[in-house]
Amino acid sequence: MSNSSSSTGSVSGTATRTFEFGRTHVVRPKGRHQATIVWLHGLGDKGSSWSQLLETLPLPNIKWICPTAPTRPVRLFGGFPCTAWFDVGDFSEDAPDDLEGLDASAAHVANLLSTEPADIKLGVGGFSMGAATALYSAICLVSGNYGNGNLYPVNLSAIVGLSGWLPCSRNLRNRMEGSHEAARRAASLPIFLCHGLG
């Protein structure tokens, strides 16, 4: 199954942009459906690349949803357009975060998971920029809202990140401090991170 959709992102005080997400590919479970994981590709890739790989894994009880990011100009590539979950200029802690793009992508992921049956465990994972987006979804879950203040609607059971980074790391402490509920949610969320060398 594949489809495409759009999502709207907004940040208080700025114009709202509409993001056109590409095709979504679904790998149905071969056994009893116990979990659904949205798997997010890296910068410049597409969902179909990962759906082909995930279909070969010996994980018969998982449904994989592999969306494709919007095509947008990316500052890292001098404004050249490619598929990207959000805009990025560099990977330093001082680089500005594209909260509007991150929020739109996290909302798209939540929307994809919102129709899953109540007894199914839900997760988000990804590679590179997809891993960063999965980690941002975890931030939204534990803080209870997106960066724009809207409530985060999905209860995630796990996060997986391969060769990614934590976006919005400068603001994370501010979002988490003083919230015992956020600390409790963060402590109870399984997160699996892997990163290769150089």
PDB file of C-alpha atoms in Angstrom:
ATOM      1  CA  MET A   1       0.000   0.000   0.000  1.00  0.00           C
ATOM      2  CA  SER A   2       1.202   3.485  -0.702  1.00  0.00           C
ATOM      3  CA  ASN A   3      -0.275   6.950  -0.584  1.00  0.00           C
ATOM      4  CA  SER A   4       0.714  10.576  -0.192  1.00  0.00           C
ATOM      5  CA  SER A   5      -0.584  13.363   2.024  1.00  0.00           C
ATOM      6  CA  SER A   6       0.072  16.865   3.203  1.00  0.00           C
ATOM      7  CA  SER A   7       0.505  18.341   6.639  1.00  0.00           C
ATOM      8  CA  THR A   8       0.489  21.879   7.887  1.00  0.00           C
ATOM      9  CA  GLY A   9       3.108  23.237  10.231  1.00  0.00           C
ATOM     10  CA  SER A  10       2.932  26.445  12.172  1.00  0.00           C
ATOM     11  CA  VAL A  11       4.923  28.243  14.790  1.00  0.00           C
ATOM     12  CA  SER A  12       3.402  31.024  16.828  1.00  0.00           C
ATOM     13  CA  GLY A  13       3.958  34.370  15.133  1.00  0.00           C
ATOM     14  CA  THR A  14       5.033  33.024  11.734  1.00  0.00           C
ATOM     15  CA  ALA A  15       3.277  32.100   8.532  1.00  0.00           C
ATOM     16  CA  THR A  16       2.063  28.544   8.170  1.00  0.00           C
ATOM     17  CA  ARG A  17       3.686  26.377   5.516  1.00  0.00           C
ATOM     18  CA  THR A  18       2.087  23.308   3.972  1.00  0.00           C
ATOM     19  CA  PHE A  19       4.325  20.293   3.578  1.00  0.00           C
ATOM     20  CA  GLU A  20       3.524  17.763   0.848  1.00  0.00           C
ATOM     21  CA  PHE A  21       4.679  14.361   2.032  1.00  0.00           C
ATOM     22  CA  GLY A  22       5.537  11.756  -0.587  1.00  0.00           C
ATOM     23  CA  ARG A  23       4.322   8.191  -0.939  1.00  0.00           C
ATOM     24  CA  THR A  24       3.909   6.014   2.111  1.00  0.00           C
ATOM     25  CA  HIS A  25       4.801   2.336   1.797  1.00  0.00           C
ATOM     26  CA  VAL A  26       3.410  -0.254   4.198  1.00  0.00           C
ATOM     27  CA  VAL A  27       4.907  -3.668   4.962  1.00  0.00           C
ATOM     28  CA  ARG A  28       2.155  -5.778   6.498  1.00  0.00           C
ATOM     29  CA  PRO A  29       2.989  -8.279   9.255  1.00  0.00           C
ATOM     30  CA  LYS A  30       3.331 -11.886   8.157  1.00  0.00           C
ATOM     31  CA  GLY A  31       2.205 -13.151  11.577  1.00  0.00           C
ATOM     32  CA  ARG A  32      -0.099 -11.832  14.304  1.00  0.00           C
ATOM     33  CA  HIS A  33       0.022  -8.014  14.306  1.00  0.00           C
ATOM     34  CA  GLN A  34       1.519  -6.908  17.647  1.00  0.00           C
ATOM     35  CA  ALA A  35       3.351  -3.670  16.838  1.00  0.00           C
ATOM     36  CA  THR A  36       3.466  -0.898  14.261  1.00  0.00           C
ATOM     37  CA  ILE A  37       6.623   1.082  13.633  1.00  0.00           C
ATOM     38  CA  VAL A  38       6.875   4.156  11.450  1.00  0.00           C
ATOM     39  CA  TRP A  39      10.347   3.986   9.907  1.00  0.00           C
ATOM     40  CA  LEU A  40      11.827   7.278   8.634  1.00  0.00           C
ATOM     41  CA  HIS A  41      14.474   7.432   5.918  1.00  0.00           C
ATOM     42  CA  GLY A  42      17.494   9.703   5.848  1.00  0.00           C
ATOM     43  CA  LEU A  43      18.106  12.947   3.963  1.00  0.00           C
ATOM     44  CA  GLY A  44      17.516  12.568   0.218  1.00  0.00           C
ATOM     45  CA  ASP A  45      16.070   9.045   0.435  1.00  0.00           C
ATOM     46  CA  LYS A  46      12.491   7.749   0.217  1.00  0.00           C
ATOM     47  CA  GLY A  47      10.220   5.343   2.077  1.00  0.00           C
ATOM     48  CA  SER A  48      10.302   2.656  -0.614  1.00  0.00           C
ATOM     49  CA  SER A  49      14.047   2.075  -0.102  1.00  0.00           C
ATOM     50  CA  TRP A  50      13.490   1.078   3.509  1.00  0.00           C
ATOM     51  CA  SER A  51      10.242  -0.839   2.947  1.00  0.00           C
ATOM     52  CA  GLN A  52      12.106  -3.233   0.640  1.00  0.00           C
ATOM     53  CA  LEU A  53      14.747  -3.866   3.312  1.00  0.00           C
ATOM     54  CA  LEU A  54      12.295  -4.125   6.221  1.00  0.00           C
ATOM     55  CA  GLU A  55      10.220  -6.684   4.334  1.00  0.00           C
ATOM     56  CA  THR A  56      13.202  -9.086   4.490  1.00  0.00           C
ATOM     57  CA  LEU A  57      13.640  -8.925   8.288  1.00  0.00           C
ATOM     58  CA  PRO A  58      12.527 -11.944  10.345  1.00  0.00           C
ATOM     59  CA  LEU A  59      10.081  -9.841  12.408  1.00  0.00           C
ATOM     60  CA  PRO A  60       6.699 -11.316  11.428  1.00  0.00           C
ATOM     61  CA  ASN A  61       4.558  -9.477  14.011  1.00  0.00           C
ATOM     62  CA  ILE A  62       5.523  -5.917  13.046  1.00  0.00           C
ATOM     63  CA  LYS A  63       3.746  -3.678  10.581  1.00  0.00           C
ATOM     64  CA  TRP A  64       6.182  -1.179   9.069  1.00  0.00           C
ATOM     65  CA  ILE A  65       4.976   2.177   7.761  1.00  0.00           C
ATOM     66  CA  CYS A  66       7.597   3.895   5.605  1.00  0.00           C
ATOM     67  CA  PRO A  67       6.585   7.426   4.607  1.00  0.00           C
ATOM     68  CA  THR A  68       8.530   9.688   2.273  1.00  0.00           C
ATOM     69  CA  ALA A  69       9.533  13.152   3.462  1.00  0.00           C
ATOM     70  CA  PRO A  70       8.537  16.298   1.572  1.00  0.00           C
ATOM     71  CA  THR A  71      10.870  17.619  -1.106  1.00  0.00           C
ATOM     72  CA  ARG A  72      12.142  20.964   0.138  1.00  0.00           C
ATOM     73  CA  PRO A  73      15.183  23.241  -0.159  1.00  0.00           C
ATOM     74  CA  VAL A  74      17.878  22.192   2.315  1.00  0.00           C
ATOM     75  CA  ARG A  75      20.388  24.783   3.566  1.00  0.00           C
ATOM     76  CA  LEU A  76      23.034  22.081   4.083  1.00  0.00           C
ATOM     77  CA  PHE A  77      23.013  21.607   0.286  1.00  0.00           C
ATOM     78  CA  GLY A  78      22.972  25.338  -0.534  1.00  0.00           C
ATOM     79  CA  GLY A  79      19.190  25.356  -0.922  1.00  0.00           C
ATOM     80  CA  PHE A  80      19.111  22.427  -3.340  1.00  0.00           C
ATOM     81  CA  PRO A  81      15.753  20.617  -2.973  1.00  0.00           C
ATOM     82  CA  CYS A  82      15.656  17.016  -1.783  1.00  0.00           C
ATOM     83  CA  THR A  83      13.506  14.865   0.477  1.00  0.00           C
ATOM     84  CA  ALA A  84      13.978  16.036   4.065  1.00  0.00           C
ATOM     85  CA  TRP A  85      11.927  15.759   7.253  1.00  0.00           C
ATOM     86  CA  PHE A  86      13.052  19.292   8.203  1.00  0.00           C
ATOM     87  CA  ASP A  87      15.567  21.889   7.048  1.00  0.00           C
ATOM     88  CA  VAL A  88      19.103  21.690   8.390  1.00  0.00           C
ATOM     89  CA  GLY A  89      22.056  23.993   7.768  1.00  0.00           C
ATOM     90  CA  ASP A  90      24.724  22.287   9.848  1.00  0.00           C
ATOM     91  CA  PHE A  91      25.018  19.853  12.728  1.00  0.00           C
ATOM     92  CA  SER A  92      26.401  22.125  15.424  1.00  0.00           C
ATOM     93  CA  GLU A  93      24.561  22.750  18.697  1.00  0.00           C
ATOM     94  CA  ASP A  94      24.306  26.441  17.760  1.00  0.00           C
ATOM     95  CA  ALA A  95      22.573  25.804  14.433  1.00  0.00           C
ATOM     96  CA  PRO A  96      18.977  27.027  14.278  1.00  0.00           C
ATOM     97  CA  ASP A  97      16.311  24.330  14.524  1.00  0.00           C
ATOM     98  CA  ASP A  98      13.507  24.142  11.976  1.00  0.00           C
ATOM     99  CA  LEU A  99      10.726  23.695  14.535  1.00  0.00           C
ATOM    100  CA  GLU A 100       8.023  24.148  11.920  1.00  0.00           C
ATOM    101  CA  GLY A 101       9.439  21.325   9.799  1.00  0.00           C
ATOM    102  CA  LEU A 102      10.075  19.115  12.838  1.00  0.00           C
ATOM    103  CA  ASP A 103       6.547  19.696  14.137  1.00  0.00           C
ATOM    104  CA  ALA A 104       4.996  18.961  10.730  1.00  0.00           C
ATOM    105  CA  SER A 105       6.976  15.718  10.391  1.00  0.00           C
ATOM    106  CA  ALA A 106       6.238  14.585  13.958  1.00  0.00           C
ATOM    107  CA  ALA A 107       2.542  15.371  13.364  1.00  0.00           C
ATOM    108  CA  HIS A 108       2.617  13.354  10.126  1.00  0.00           C
ATOM    109  CA  VAL A 109       4.098  10.389  12.010  1.00  0.00           C
ATOM    110  CA  ALA A 110       1.479  10.712  14.772  1.00  0.00           C
ATOM    111  CA  ASN A 111      -1.258  10.861  12.141  1.00  0.00           C
ATOM    112  CA  LEU A 112       0.041   7.664  10.501  1.00  0.00           C
ATOM    113  CA  LEU A 113      -0.091   5.897  13.887  1.00  0.00           C
ATOM    114  CA  SER A 114      -3.449   7.343  14.988  1.00  0.00           C
ATOM    115  CA  THR A 115      -5.522   4.740  13.131  1.00  0.00           C
ATOM    116  CA  GLU A 116      -3.741   1.704  14.558  1.00  0.00           C
ATOM    117  CA  PRO A 117      -5.771  -0.609  16.846  1.00  0.00           C
ATOM    118  CA  ALA A 118      -5.627   0.207  20.576  1.00  0.00           C
ATOM    119  CA  ASP A 119      -3.977  -3.123  21.500  1.00  0.00           C
ATOM    120  CA  ILE A 120      -0.992  -2.567  19.156  1.00  0.00           C
ATOM    121  CA  LYS A 121       2.323  -1.202  20.456  1.00  0.00           C
ATOM    122  CA  LEU A 122       3.460   1.884  18.546  1.00  0.00           C
ATOM    123  CA  GLY A 123       6.995   2.962  17.740  1.00  0.00           C
ATOM    124  CA  VAL A 124       9.005   5.365  15.612  1.00  0.00           C
ATOM    125  CA  GLY A 125      12.442   4.691  14.216  1.00  0.00           C
ATOM    126  CA  GLY A 126      14.721   6.006  11.556  1.00  0.00           C
ATOM    127  CA  PHE A 127      18.102   6.429   9.987  1.00  0.00           C
ATOM    128  CA  SER A 128      20.142   9.673  10.068  1.00  0.00           C
ATOM    129  CA  MET A 129      17.655  12.564   9.652  1.00  0.00           C
ATOM    130  CA  GLY A 130      14.886   9.986  10.161  1.00  0.00           C
ATOM    131  CA  ALA A 131      16.455   9.054  13.507  1.00  0.00           C
ATOM    132  CA  ALA A 132      16.572  12.750  14.440  1.00  0.00           C
ATOM    133  CA  THR A 133      12.868  13.028  13.612  1.00  0.00           C
ATOM    134  CA  ALA A 134      12.105   9.900  15.671  1.00  0.00           C
ATOM    135  CA  LEU A 135      13.989  11.423  18.625  1.00  0.00           C
ATOM    136  CA  TYR A 136      12.066  14.661  18.161  1.00  0.00           C
ATOM    137  CA  SER A 137       8.830  12.619  18.314  1.00  0.00           C
ATOM    138  CA  ALA A 138      10.105  11.223  21.632  1.00  0.00           C
ATOM    139  CA  ILE A 139      10.655  14.795  22.901  1.00  0.00           C
ATOM    140  CA  CYS A 140       7.079  15.648  21.905  1.00  0.00           C
ATOM    141  CA  LEU A 141       5.759  12.549  23.679  1.00  0.00           C
ATOM    142  CA  VAL A 142       7.583  13.125  26.957  1.00  0.00           C
ATOM    143  CA  SER A 143       6.883  16.865  27.057  1.00  0.00           C
ATOM    144  CA  GLY A 144       3.267  16.277  26.036  1.00  0.00           C
ATOM    145  CA  ASN A 145       3.293  18.716  23.112  1.00  0.00           C
ATOM    146  CA  TYR A 146       4.916  19.744  19.879  1.00  0.00           C
ATOM    147  CA  GLY A 147       7.306  22.688  19.800  1.00  0.00           C
ATOM    148  CA  ASN A 148       4.403  24.954  18.774  1.00  0.00           C
ATOM    149  CA  GLY A 149       2.473  24.028  21.942  1.00  0.00           C
ATOM    150  CA  ASN A 150      -0.134  21.730  20.355  1.00  0.00           C
ATOM    151  CA  LEU A 151      -0.770  18.497  22.261  1.00  0.00           C
ATOM    152  CA  TYR A 152       1.059  15.364  21.121  1.00  0.00           C
ATOM    153  CA  PRO A 153      -1.691  12.745  20.552  1.00  0.00           C
ATOM    154  CA  VAL A 154       0.044   9.346  20.376  1.00  0.00           C
ATOM    155  CA  ASN A 155       1.390   7.037  23.078  1.00  0.00           C
ATOM    156  CA  LEU A 156       4.672   5.620  21.787  1.00  0.00           C
ATOM    157  CA  SER A 157       6.111   2.384  23.188  1.00  0.00           C
ATOM    158  CA  ALA A 158       9.613   2.596  21.677  1.00  0.00           C
ATOM    159  CA  ILE A 159      12.037   4.778  19.707  1.00  0.00           C
ATOM    160  CA  VAL A 160      14.860   3.502  17.471  1.00  0.00           C
ATOM    161  CA  GLY A 161      17.591   5.706  16.052  1.00  0.00           C
ATOM    162  CA  LEU A 162      20.404   4.622  13.725  1.00  0.00           C
ATOM    163  CA  SER A 163      23.199   7.133  13.062  1.00  0.00           C
ATOM    164  CA  GLY A 164      21.117  10.154  14.014  1.00  0.00           C
ATOM    165  CA  TRP A 165      21.297  13.175  16.298  1.00  0.00           C
ATOM    166  CA  LEU A 166      19.082  14.975  18.800  1.00  0.00           C
ATOM    167  CA  PRO A 167      17.489  18.070  17.257  1.00  0.00           C
ATOM    168  CA  CYS A 168      16.526  20.968  19.529  1.00  0.00           C
ATOM    169  CA  SER A 169      19.071  19.873  22.128  1.00  0.00           C
ATOM    170  CA  ARG A 170      19.554  23.512  23.252  1.00  0.00           C
ATOM    171  CA  ASN A 171      15.882  23.805  24.195  1.00  0.00           C
ATOM    172  CA  LEU A 172      15.409  20.326  25.623  1.00  0.00           C
ATOM    173  CA  ARG A 173      16.342  21.240  29.190  1.00  0.00           C
ATOM    174  CA  ASN A 174      13.840  24.134  29.181  1.00  0.00           C
ATOM    175  CA  ARG A 175      11.066  21.844  27.942  1.00  0.00           C
ATOM    176  CA  MET A 176      11.824  19.180  30.559  1.00  0.00           C
ATOM    177  CA  GLU A 177      12.782  21.106  33.696  1.00  0.00           C
ATOM    178  CA  GLY A 178      10.174  21.316  36.398  1.00  0.00           C
ATOM    179  CA  SER A 179       7.915  18.661  34.924  1.00  0.00           C
ATOM    180  CA  HIS A 180       7.838  15.491  36.977  1.00  0.00           C
ATOM    181  CA  GLU A 181       5.380  13.997  34.481  1.00  0.00           C
ATOM    182  CA  ALA A 182       7.801  14.591  31.577  1.00  0.00           C
ATOM    183  CA  ALA A 183      10.651  13.041  33.600  1.00  0.00           C
ATOM    184  CA  ARG A 184       8.470  10.012  34.373  1.00  0.00           C
ATOM    185  CA  ARG A 185       7.513   9.564  30.711  1.00  0.00           C
ATOM    186  CA  ALA A 186      11.148   9.953  29.608  1.00  0.00           C
ATOM    187  CA  ALA A 187      12.345   7.352  32.114  1.00  0.00           C
ATOM    188  CA  SER A 188       9.743   4.820  30.964  1.00  0.00           C
ATOM    189  CA  LEU A 189      10.264   5.185  27.182  1.00  0.00           C
ATOM    190  CA  PRO A 190      12.601   2.554  25.698  1.00  0.00           C
ATOM    191  CA  ILE A 191      15.047   4.186  23.276  1.00  0.00           C
ATOM    192  CA  PHE A 192      17.539   2.188  21.215  1.00  0.00           C
ATOM    193  CA  LEU A 193      20.324   4.252  19.621  1.00  0.00           C
ATOM    194  CA  CYS A 194      23.211   3.037  17.469  1.00  0.00           C
ATOM    195  CA  HIS A 195      25.926   5.008  15.740  1.00  0.00           C
ATOM    196  CA  GLY A 196      28.897   3.877  13.726  1.00  0.00           C
ATOM    197  CA  LEU A 197      32.413   5.270  13.904  1.00  0.00           C
ATOM    198  CA  GLY A 198      33.565   8.220  11.749  1.00  0.00           C
TER     199      GLY A 198
END
